[in-house]
């Protein structure tokens, strides 16, 4: 009698493709399996014959794609007997690390930049019981300090320099291929440390079962076993990474010392996966570009307003860039495009409210006033 297996998370689904031993205690929260939503109103208004999908990673357990990497990193850390985990974070990594540490019963330290973290993310880290260390500095300072501390103390780093993080995050590419039955022509992502764009490329490459670049077949853990589905897909997408203009080291050709952007999740001037990201760009024949804060916020509003999908500002960088490249023809008509929406809009309520001018109208609690308020918009 056939039966449907309950979905319990990406480790159980992709066990054979992940570096997890069969007897490891899985630290999971049902992450992954996020919706791939086809946009309807935005492409119509754009007037271009392009299929745009958004991969809504904000629907992961802690509201960002970081959970995909964290379930693998924390499962491995616990399996290897780690006493505590630590990360530097612009917010989402700390929220995710804190939740998975809570699930594991492990101590979690997070270093966050003073004042530059979205409210929801801080609330999560605190509620999940992480030891939150706010530093008078930015993410790049935090990352440097975490590396230094981990050399001297028994703590496991769960930033994306932990290779297990990318292994977990590659599963987003698997899910997209499963849903589309093929790889998209273009895959657009916001880029901070560039771990996620690298992870997606690993995923597409493994599934494509080959290729010739250094990243392909470079899965150190599964000895090529992860080519299990090569029959389906032989083509990989062009990978396109968008940065915030005030925080765009890939566009400047080197580190940026004082990154600034409303998209705090990608406010990173010293990307940790610098070389990998350039390899992805070369191998996939993709590109990097930058989008302004105004473009980011406009795309975030448009998505929420026209499609019912609420993502955080950093996530909207992918759509902002894709829309511009579709309009200019750099992404040609007839293409299938996937934009990753990395985190949920509720993460950063302050930024949403700050740009909602005029949306809230206060009237007296009586019928005439309410009817007047409605009639004005009918
Ligand atoms: C972490 C994060 C990013 C950037 O991902 P990288 O792997 O650092 O490039 C983008 N958006 C959101 C919402 C994030 O949390």
CSV table of C-alpha atoms and ligand atoms in Angstrom, one decimal:
chain,number,residue,atom,x,y,z
A,1,UNK,CA,0.0,0.0,0.0
A,2,UNK,CA,1.7,3.3,-1.1
A,3,UNK,CA,1.6,6.1,1.4
A,4,UNK,CA,2.8,9.7,1.5
A,5,UNK,CA,5.8,10.3,3.8
A,6,UNK,CA,5.3,13.3,6.1
A,7,UNK,CA,7.8,16.0,5.1
A,8,UNK,CA,10.1,16.6,8.1
A,9,UNK,CA,12.8,18.7,6.6
A,10,UNK,CA,15.5,18.8,4.0
A,11,UNK,CA,17.9,16.5,5.7
A,12,UNK,CA,15.6,13.6,5.7
A,13,UNK,CA,14.6,14.3,2.1
A,14,UNK,CA,18.1,14.8,0.7
A,15,UNK,CA,19.9,12.5,3.2
A,16,UNK,CA,21.9,10.8,0.4
A,17,UNK,CA,23.0,14.1,-1.0
A,18,UNK,CA,24.2,15.6,2.2
A,19,UNK,CA,27.2,14.9,4.4
A,20,UNK,CA,25.2,13.5,7.3
A,21,UNK,CA,25.8,10.1,8.7
A,22,UNK,CA,22.8,7.8,9.0
A,23,UNK,CA,22.9,7.6,12.8
A,24,UNK,CA,23.3,11.4,13.4
A,25,UNK,CA,20.6,13.0,15.5
A,26,UNK,CA,19.0,15.4,13.0
A,27,UNK,CA,18.4,18.9,14.3
A,28,UNK,CA,15.5,20.0,12.1
A,29,UNK,CA,12.4,22.2,12.1
A,30,UNK,CA,10.8,21.2,8.8
A,31,UNK,CA,12.9,23.7,6.8
A,32,UNK,CA,12.9,23.7,3.0
A,33,UNK,CA,10.1,22.8,0.7
A,34,UNK,CA,9.2,26.5,0.2
A,35,UNK,CA,6.8,27.7,-2.5
A,36,UNK,CA,8.0,28.7,-6.0
A,37,UNK,CA,5.4,31.3,-6.9
A,38,UNK,CA,4.8,32.4,-10.5
A,39,UNK,CA,4.3,36.1,-10.7
A,40,UNK,CA,1.3,37.3,-12.7
A,41,UNK,CA,0.6,41.0,-12.4
A,42,UNK,CA,4.2,42.2,-12.5
A,43,UNK,CA,5.2,40.5,-15.8
A,44,UNK,CA,1.9,41.6,-17.4
A,45,UNK,CA,2.6,45.2,-16.4
A,46,UNK,CA,6.2,44.9,-17.6
A,47,UNK,CA,4.9,43.8,-21.0
A,48,UNK,CA,7.7,41.4,-21.5
A,49,UNK,CA,7.3,37.7,-22.4
A,50,UNK,CA,9.3,36.5,-19.4
A,51,UNK,CA,8.3,33.9,-16.8
A,52,UNK,CA,9.2,35.1,-13.4
A,53,UNK,CA,9.1,32.9,-10.4
A,54,UNK,CA,9.9,33.8,-6.8
A,55,UNK,CA,11.3,31.2,-4.4
A,56,UNK,CA,9.8,32.4,-1.2
A,57,UNK,CA,12.5,31.5,1.3
A,58,UNK,CA,10.9,33.7,3.9
A,59,UNK,CA,8.6,30.7,4.7
A,60,UNK,CA,11.3,28.7,6.3
A,61,UNK,CA,10.9,28.1,10.0
A,62,UNK,CA,12.8,31.2,11.2
A,63,UNK,CA,11.8,33.3,8.1
A,64,UNK,CA,14.9,33.0,6.0
A,65,UNK,CA,16.9,30.6,3.8
A,66,UNK,CA,19.6,30.5,6.5
A,67,UNK,CA,17.6,27.6,8.0
A,68,UNK,CA,18.6,25.3,5.1
A,69,UNK,CA,22.2,25.7,6.0
A,70,UNK,CA,21.7,25.8,9.7
A,71,UNK,CA,20.0,22.5,10.0
A,72,UNK,CA,23.0,20.8,8.4
A,73,UNK,CA,25.6,22.9,10.2
A,74,UNK,CA,24.0,22.4,13.7
A,75,UNK,CA,23.3,18.7,13.1
A,76,UNK,CA,27.0,18.3,12.2
A,77,UNK,CA,28.2,20.4,15.1
A,78,UNK,CA,26.2,18.4,17.6
A,79,UNK,CA,27.3,15.1,15.9
A,80,UNK,CA,30.9,16.1,16.3
A,81,UNK,CA,30.4,17.0,20.0
A,82,UNK,CA,30.5,20.8,19.8
A,83,UNK,CA,30.0,22.6,23.1
A,84,UNK,CA,28.6,25.7,21.6
A,85,UNK,CA,28.1,27.5,18.3
A,86,UNK,CA,28.9,31.0,17.3
A,87,UNK,CA,28.2,33.4,14.4
A,88,UNK,CA,28.5,36.9,13.3
A,89,UNK,CA,25.3,38.1,11.8
A,90,UNK,CA,23.4,40.9,10.2
A,91,UNK,CA,20.3,39.3,11.8
A,92,UNK,CA,19.0,36.2,10.0
A,93,UNK,CA,21.9,33.9,10.7
A,94,UNK,CA,21.6,34.7,14.4
A,95,UNK,CA,17.9,34.1,14.4
A,96,UNK,CA,18.4,30.8,12.7
A,97,UNK,CA,21.4,29.7,14.7
A,98,UNK,CA,19.6,30.6,17.9
A,99,UNK,CA,16.5,28.5,17.0
A,100,UNK,CA,18.5,25.4,15.9
A,101,UNK,CA,20.7,25.7,19.0
A,102,UNK,CA,17.6,25.8,21.1
A,103,UNK,CA,16.3,22.7,19.4
A,104,UNK,CA,19.6,20.9,20.0
A,105,UNK,CA,20.0,22.1,23.6
A,106,UNK,CA,23.3,23.8,22.7
A,107,UNK,CA,24.7,27.2,23.7
A,108,UNK,CA,24.6,29.8,21.0
A,109,UNK,CA,26.6,33.1,20.8
A,110,UNK,CA,25.8,35.7,18.3
A,111,UNK,CA,27.7,38.9,17.4
A,112,UNK,CA,25.5,41.5,15.9
A,113,UNK,CA,26.2,45.1,14.7
A,114,UNK,CA,25.1,47.7,17.2
A,115,UNK,CA,21.7,49.2,16.1
A,116,UNK,CA,21.8,47.9,12.5
A,117,UNK,CA,19.7,44.8,12.9
A,118,UNK,CA,16.1,44.5,12.0
A,119,UNK,CA,13.7,44.3,14.9
A,120,UNK,CA,12.2,40.9,14.2
A,121,UNK,CA,15.6,39.2,13.9
A,122,UNK,CA,16.8,40.5,17.3
A,123,UNK,CA,13.5,39.4,18.9
A,124,UNK,CA,14.1,35.9,17.5
A,125,UNK,CA,17.7,35.6,18.8
A,126,UNK,CA,16.6,36.8,22.2
A,127,UNK,CA,13.5,34.5,22.4
A,128,UNK,CA,15.5,31.4,21.4
A,129,UNK,CA,17.9,32.1,24.2
A,130,UNK,CA,21.1,33.0,22.4
A,131,UNK,CA,23.7,35.0,24.1
A,132,UNK,CA,23.6,38.2,22.1
A,133,UNK,CA,26.7,40.2,21.9
A,134,UNK,CA,26.2,43.6,20.3
A,135,UNK,CA,29.4,45.0,19.0
A,136,UNK,CA,30.3,48.6,18.2
A,137,UNK,CA,31.1,47.8,14.7
A,138,UNK,CA,29.5,46.3,11.5
A,139,UNK,CA,29.1,42.7,10.3
A,140,UNK,CA,32.6,42.6,8.9
A,141,UNK,CA,34.1,43.5,12.3
A,142,UNK,CA,31.9,40.8,13.8
A,143,UNK,CA,33.0,38.2,11.3
A,144,UNK,CA,36.7,38.9,12.0
A,145,UNK,CA,36.1,38.7,15.7
A,146,UNK,CA,34.2,35.4,15.5
A,147,UNK,CA,37.1,33.8,13.5
A,148,UNK,CA,39.6,35.1,16.1
A,149,UNK,CA,37.5,33.8,19.1
A,150,UNK,CA,37.0,30.4,17.5
A,151,UNK,CA,40.7,29.9,17.3
A,152,UNK,CA,41.0,30.1,21.0
A,153,UNK,CA,37.7,28.8,22.4
A,154,UNK,CA,35.7,25.5,21.9
A,155,UNK,CA,33.0,27.0,19.7
A,156,UNK,CA,31.9,26.0,16.2
A,157,UNK,CA,31.4,28.8,13.7
A,158,UNK,CA,28.1,28.5,11.8
A,159,UNK,CA,28.5,31.3,9.4
A,160,UNK,CA,28.6,30.4,5.7
A,161,UNK,CA,32.3,29.8,5.9
A,162,UNK,CA,31.2,26.6,7.6
A,163,UNK,CA,31.0,24.3,4.5
A,164,UNK,CA,28.0,22.4,5.8
A,165,UNK,CA,26.0,25.6,5.5
A,166,UNK,CA,26.4,25.7,1.7
A,167,UNK,CA,25.6,22.0,1.6
A,168,UNK,CA,22.2,22.6,3.2
A,169,UNK,CA,21.5,25.7,1.1
A,170,UNK,CA,22.2,23.9,-2.2
A,171,UNK,CA,18.9,22.0,-1.7
A,172,UNK,CA,17.0,25.1,-2.8
A,173,UNK,CA,18.3,24.5,-6.3
A,174,UNK,CA,17.1,20.9,-6.1
A,175,UNK,CA,13.6,22.0,-5.2
A,176,UNK,CA,13.4,24.4,-8.1
A,177,UNK,CA,14.5,21.8,-10.6
A,178,UNK,CA,11.9,19.4,-9.1
A,179,UNK,CA,9.2,21.9,-9.6
A,180,UNK,CA,10.1,23.3,-13.0
A,181,UNK,CA,11.3,19.9,-14.3
A,182,UNK,CA,14.4,21.8,-15.5
A,183,UNK,CA,16.7,24.5,-14.4
A,184,UNK,CA,15.6,28.1,-15.0
A,185,UNK,CA,17.5,30.1,-17.6
A,186,UNK,CA,18.4,32.8,-15.1
A,187,UNK,CA,18.6,32.6,-11.3
A,188,UNK,CA,18.8,36.0,-9.5
A,189,UNK,CA,19.8,36.4,-5.9
A,190,UNK,CA,20.8,39.2,-3.5
A,191,UNK,CA,24.4,38.9,-2.6
A,192,UNK,CA,26.0,39.7,0.7
A,193,UNK,CA,28.7,37.2,1.7
A,194,UNK,CA,27.9,35.3,-1.6
A,195,UNK,CA,27.5,32.0,0.2
A,196,UNK,CA,24.0,31.5,-1.1
A,197,UNK,CA,24.7,32.1,-4.7
A,198,UNK,CA,27.6,29.7,-4.4
A,199,UNK,CA,25.4,27.1,-2.7
A,200,UNK,CA,22.8,27.3,-5.5
A,201,UNK,CA,25.5,26.8,-8.1
A,202,UNK,CA,26.7,23.7,-6.2
A,203,UNK,CA,23.2,22.4,-6.2
A,204,UNK,CA,22.5,23.0,-9.9
A,205,UNK,CA,25.9,21.6,-10.8
A,206,UNK,CA,25.5,18.4,-8.8
A,207,UNK,CA,22.1,17.9,-10.2
A,208,UNK,CA,23.3,18.5,-13.7
A,209,UNK,CA,25.7,15.7,-13.0
A,210,UNK,CA,28.9,17.3,-14.3
A,211,UNK,CA,30.2,20.3,-16.1
A,212,UNK,CA,33.8,21.3,-16.2
A,213,UNK,CA,34.4,24.0,-13.7
A,214,UNK,CA,36.2,23.6,-10.4
A,215,UNK,CA,33.0,23.7,-8.4
A,216,UNK,CA,31.4,20.9,-10.2
A,217,UNK,CA,32.0,17.4,-8.8
A,218,UNK,CA,33.8,19.2,-5.9
A,219,UNK,CA,31.4,17.9,-3.3
A,220,UNK,CA,33.8,16.6,-0.8
A,221,UNK,CA,31.4,14.6,1.1
A,222,UNK,CA,29.4,12.3,-1.1
A,223,UNK,CA,31.9,11.0,-3.7
A,224,UNK,CA,29.7,11.8,-6.6
A,225,UNK,CA,26.7,10.0,-5.2
A,226,UNK,CA,24.9,13.3,-5.4
A,227,UNK,CA,24.5,13.0,-9.2
A,228,UNK,CA,21.6,10.8,-8.7
A,229,UNK,CA,19.2,12.7,-10.9
A,230,UNK,CA,21.4,13.5,-13.8
A,231,UNK,CA,18.9,12.1,-16.2
A,232,UNK,CA,16.6,15.0,-15.8
A,233,UNK,CA,18.7,18.1,-16.2
A,234,UNK,CA,21.7,18.8,-18.3
A,235,UNK,CA,21.6,22.6,-18.3
A,236,UNK,CA,22.5,25.0,-15.5
A,237,UNK,CA,21.2,28.6,-15.2
A,238,UNK,CA,23.1,31.8,-15.6
A,239,UNK,CA,23.6,33.1,-12.0
A,240,UNK,CA,23.0,36.7,-11.5
A,241,UNK,CA,23.9,38.4,-8.2
A,242,UNK,CA,22.6,41.8,-7.1
A,243,UNK,CA,24.2,44.0,-4.5
A,244,UNK,CA,23.0,47.1,-2.8
A,245,UNK,CA,24.7,50.1,-4.4
A,246,UNK,CA,26.1,51.3,-1.0
A,247,UNK,CA,27.4,47.9,-0.3
A,248,UNK,CA,28.7,46.5,-3.5
A,249,UNK,CA,32.2,45.1,-3.2
A,250,UNK,CA,31.7,42.8,-6.3
A,251,UNK,CA,31.0,45.9,-8.4
A,252,UNK,CA,33.9,47.9,-6.9
A,253,UNK,CA,36.3,45.0,-7.5
A,254,UNK,CA,37.4,44.9,-3.8
A,255,UNK,CA,36.2,45.3,-0.2
A,256,UNK,CA,34.1,48.2,0.9
A,257,UNK,CA,34.9,49.5,4.3
A,258,UNK,CA,31.8,51.3,5.3
A,259,UNK,CA,28.9,49.5,3.6
A,260,UNK,CA,25.5,51.3,3.9
A,261,UNK,CA,22.1,50.2,2.7
A,262,UNK,CA,18.5,49.9,3.9
A,263,UNK,CA,18.9,46.2,3.1
A,264,UNK,CA,20.7,45.4,6.3
A,265,UNK,CA,20.9,41.6,5.5
A,266,UNK,CA,23.4,42.5,2.7
A,267,UNK,CA,25.2,45.3,4.4
A,268,UNK,CA,28.5,43.5,4.0
A,269,UNK,CA,31.7,45.0,2.6
A,270,UNK,CA,34.1,42.0,2.9
A,271,UNK,CA,32.3,39.0,1.4
A,272,UNK,CA,33.5,35.7,2.8
A,273,UNK,CA,32.9,33.7,-0.5
A,274,UNK,CA,34.7,36.2,-2.7
A,275,UNK,CA,36.5,33.7,-4.9
A,276,UNK,CA,33.7,31.2,-5.1
A,277,UNK,CA,31.3,33.9,-6.2
A,278,UNK,CA,33.6,34.9,-9.1
A,279,UNK,CA,33.9,31.2,-10.1
A,280,UNK,CA,30.1,31.0,-10.2
A,281,UNK,CA,29.9,34.1,-12.3
A,282,UNK,CA,32.5,32.7,-14.8
A,283,UNK,CA,31.2,29.2,-14.9
A,284,UNK,CA,27.6,30.1,-15.3
A,285,UNK,CA,28.3,33.0,-17.7
A,286,UNK,CA,26.3,35.2,-15.2
A,287,UNK,CA,27.0,38.7,-13.8
A,288,UNK,CA,26.9,41.0,-10.8
A,289,UNK,CA,25.1,44.3,-10.7
A,290,UNK,CA,24.0,46.8,-8.1
A,291,UNK,CA,20.6,48.3,-7.3
A,292,UNK,CA,19.9,51.4,-5.3
A,293,UNK,CA,18.0,51.5,-2.0
A,294,UNK,CA,15.1,53.2,-3.8
A,295,UNK,CA,14.9,50.4,-6.4
A,296,UNK,CA,15.0,47.8,-3.6
A,297,UNK,CA,12.2,49.4,-1.7
A,298,UNK,CA,10.1,49.9,-4.8
A,299,UNK,CA,10.5,46.3,-5.7
A,300,UNK,CA,9.6,45.2,-2.2
A,301,UNK,CA,6.5,47.3,-2.2
A,302,UNK,CA,5.5,46.1,-5.7
A,303,UNK,CA,5.8,42.5,-4.8
A,304,UNK,CA,3.8,43.0,-1.6
A,305,UNK,CA,1.2,45.2,-3.3
A,306,UNK,CA,0.8,43.5,-6.7
A,307,UNK,CA,1.5,39.8,-5.9
A,308,UNK,CA,0.7,39.4,-2.1
A,309,UNK,CA,4.3,38.3,-1.3
A,310,UNK,CA,6.0,40.2,1.5
A,311,UNK,CA,9.8,39.9,1.6
A,312,UNK,CA,12.4,41.8,3.5
A,313,UNK,CA,14.3,44.6,1.7
A,314,UNK,CA,17.5,42.6,1.0
A,315,UNK,CA,15.4,39.9,-0.7
A,316,UNK,CA,13.8,42.5,-3.1
A,317,UNK,CA,17.2,43.3,-4.5
A,318,UNK,CA,16.9,40.1,-6.6
A,319,UNK,CA,13.6,41.2,-8.2
A,320,UNK,CA,14.7,44.9,-8.5
A,321,UNK,CA,17.7,43.8,-10.5
A,322,UNK,CA,15.9,41.2,-12.5
A,323,UNK,CA,13.2,43.7,-13.6
A,324,UNK,CA,15.8,46.2,-14.7
A,325,UNK,CA,17.6,43.5,-16.7
A,326,UNK,CA,14.4,42.2,-18.2
A,327,UNK,CA,13.4,45.7,-19.3
A,328,UNK,CA,16.8,46.4,-20.9
A,329,UNK,CA,16.7,43.0,-22.7
A,330,UNK,CA,19.9,41.7,-21.0
A,331,UNK,CA,17.5,39.0,-19.8
A,332,UNK,CA,15.8,38.2,-23.1
A,333,UNK,CA,12.2,37.5,-23.9
A,334,UNK,CA,11.1,33.9,-23.6
A,335,UNK,CA,13.3,33.3,-20.5
A,336,UNK,CA,12.4,31.6,-17.3
A,337,UNK,CA,13.7,33.5,-14.4
A,338,UNK,CA,13.8,32.5,-10.7
A,339,UNK,CA,14.4,35.2,-8.1
A,340,UNK,CA,15.2,34.1,-4.6
A,341,UNK,CA,13.3,36.0,-1.9
A,342,UNK,CA,15.8,35.3,0.9
A,343,UNK,CA,13.8,36.5,4.0
A,344,UNK,CA,10.3,37.4,5.2
A,345,UNK,CA,9.0,40.9,5.2
A,346,UNK,CA,8.0,40.6,8.9
A,347,UNK,CA,11.6,40.5,9.8
A,348,UNK,CA,11.9,44.3,9.4
A,349,UNK,CA,8.6,46.0,10.3
A,350,UNK,CA,10.2,49.3,10.9
A,351,UNK,CA,11.3,49.7,7.3
A,352,UNK,CA,7.9,48.6,6.0
A,353,UNK,CA,6.0,51.1,8.2
A,354,UNK,CA,8.5,53.9,7.4
A,355,UNK,CA,7.5,53.7,3.7
A,356,UNK,CA,3.8,53.2,4.2
A,357,UNK,CA,3.0,56.9,4.1
A,358,UNK,CA,-0.8,57.6,3.7
A,359,UNK,CA,-1.8,53.9,4.0
A,360,UNK,CA,-3.2,54.4,7.5
A,361,UNK,CA,-6.1,56.8,8.0
A,362,UNK,CA,-7.7,57.5,11.4
A,363,UNK,CA,-11.4,58.3,11.5
A,364,UNK,CA,-14.1,58.5,14.2
A,365,UNK,CA,-15.8,55.2,15.2
A,366,UNK,CA,-19.0,56.0,13.5
A,367,UNK,CA,-20.7,54.8,10.3
A,368,UNK,CA,-20.5,58.1,8.3
A,369,UNK,CA,-16.8,58.5,8.8
A,370,UNK,CA,-16.0,54.9,7.8
A,371,UNK,CA,-18.3,55.0,4.8
A,372,UNK,CA,-16.7,58.2,3.6
A,373,UNK,CA,-13.2,56.6,4.0
A,374,UNK,CA,-14.4,53.6,1.9
A,375,UNK,CA,-16.3,55.6,-0.8
A,376,UNK,CA,-13.2,57.6,-1.5
A,377,UNK,CA,-11.5,54.5,-2.8
A,378,UNK,CA,-14.3,52.7,-4.7
B,1,LIG,C1,22.0,36.2,4.5
B,1,LIG,C2,21.1,37.0,3.7
B,1,LIG,C3,21.4,37.4,2.4
B,1,LIG,C4,22.8,37.2,1.8
B,1,LIG,O1,23.2,35.9,1.6
B,1,LIG,P1,24.7,35.6,1.3
B,1,LIG,O2,24.8,34.2,1.3
B,1,LIG,O3,25.4,36.3,2.5
B,1,LIG,O4,25.1,36.3,0.0
B,1,LIG,C5,20.4,38.0,1.6
B,1,LIG,N1,19.2,38.2,2.1
B,1,LIG,C6,18.8,37.8,3.3
B,1,LIG,C7,17.5,38.1,3.8
B,1,LIG,C8,19.8,37.2,4.1
B,1,LIG,O5,19.4,36.8,5.4
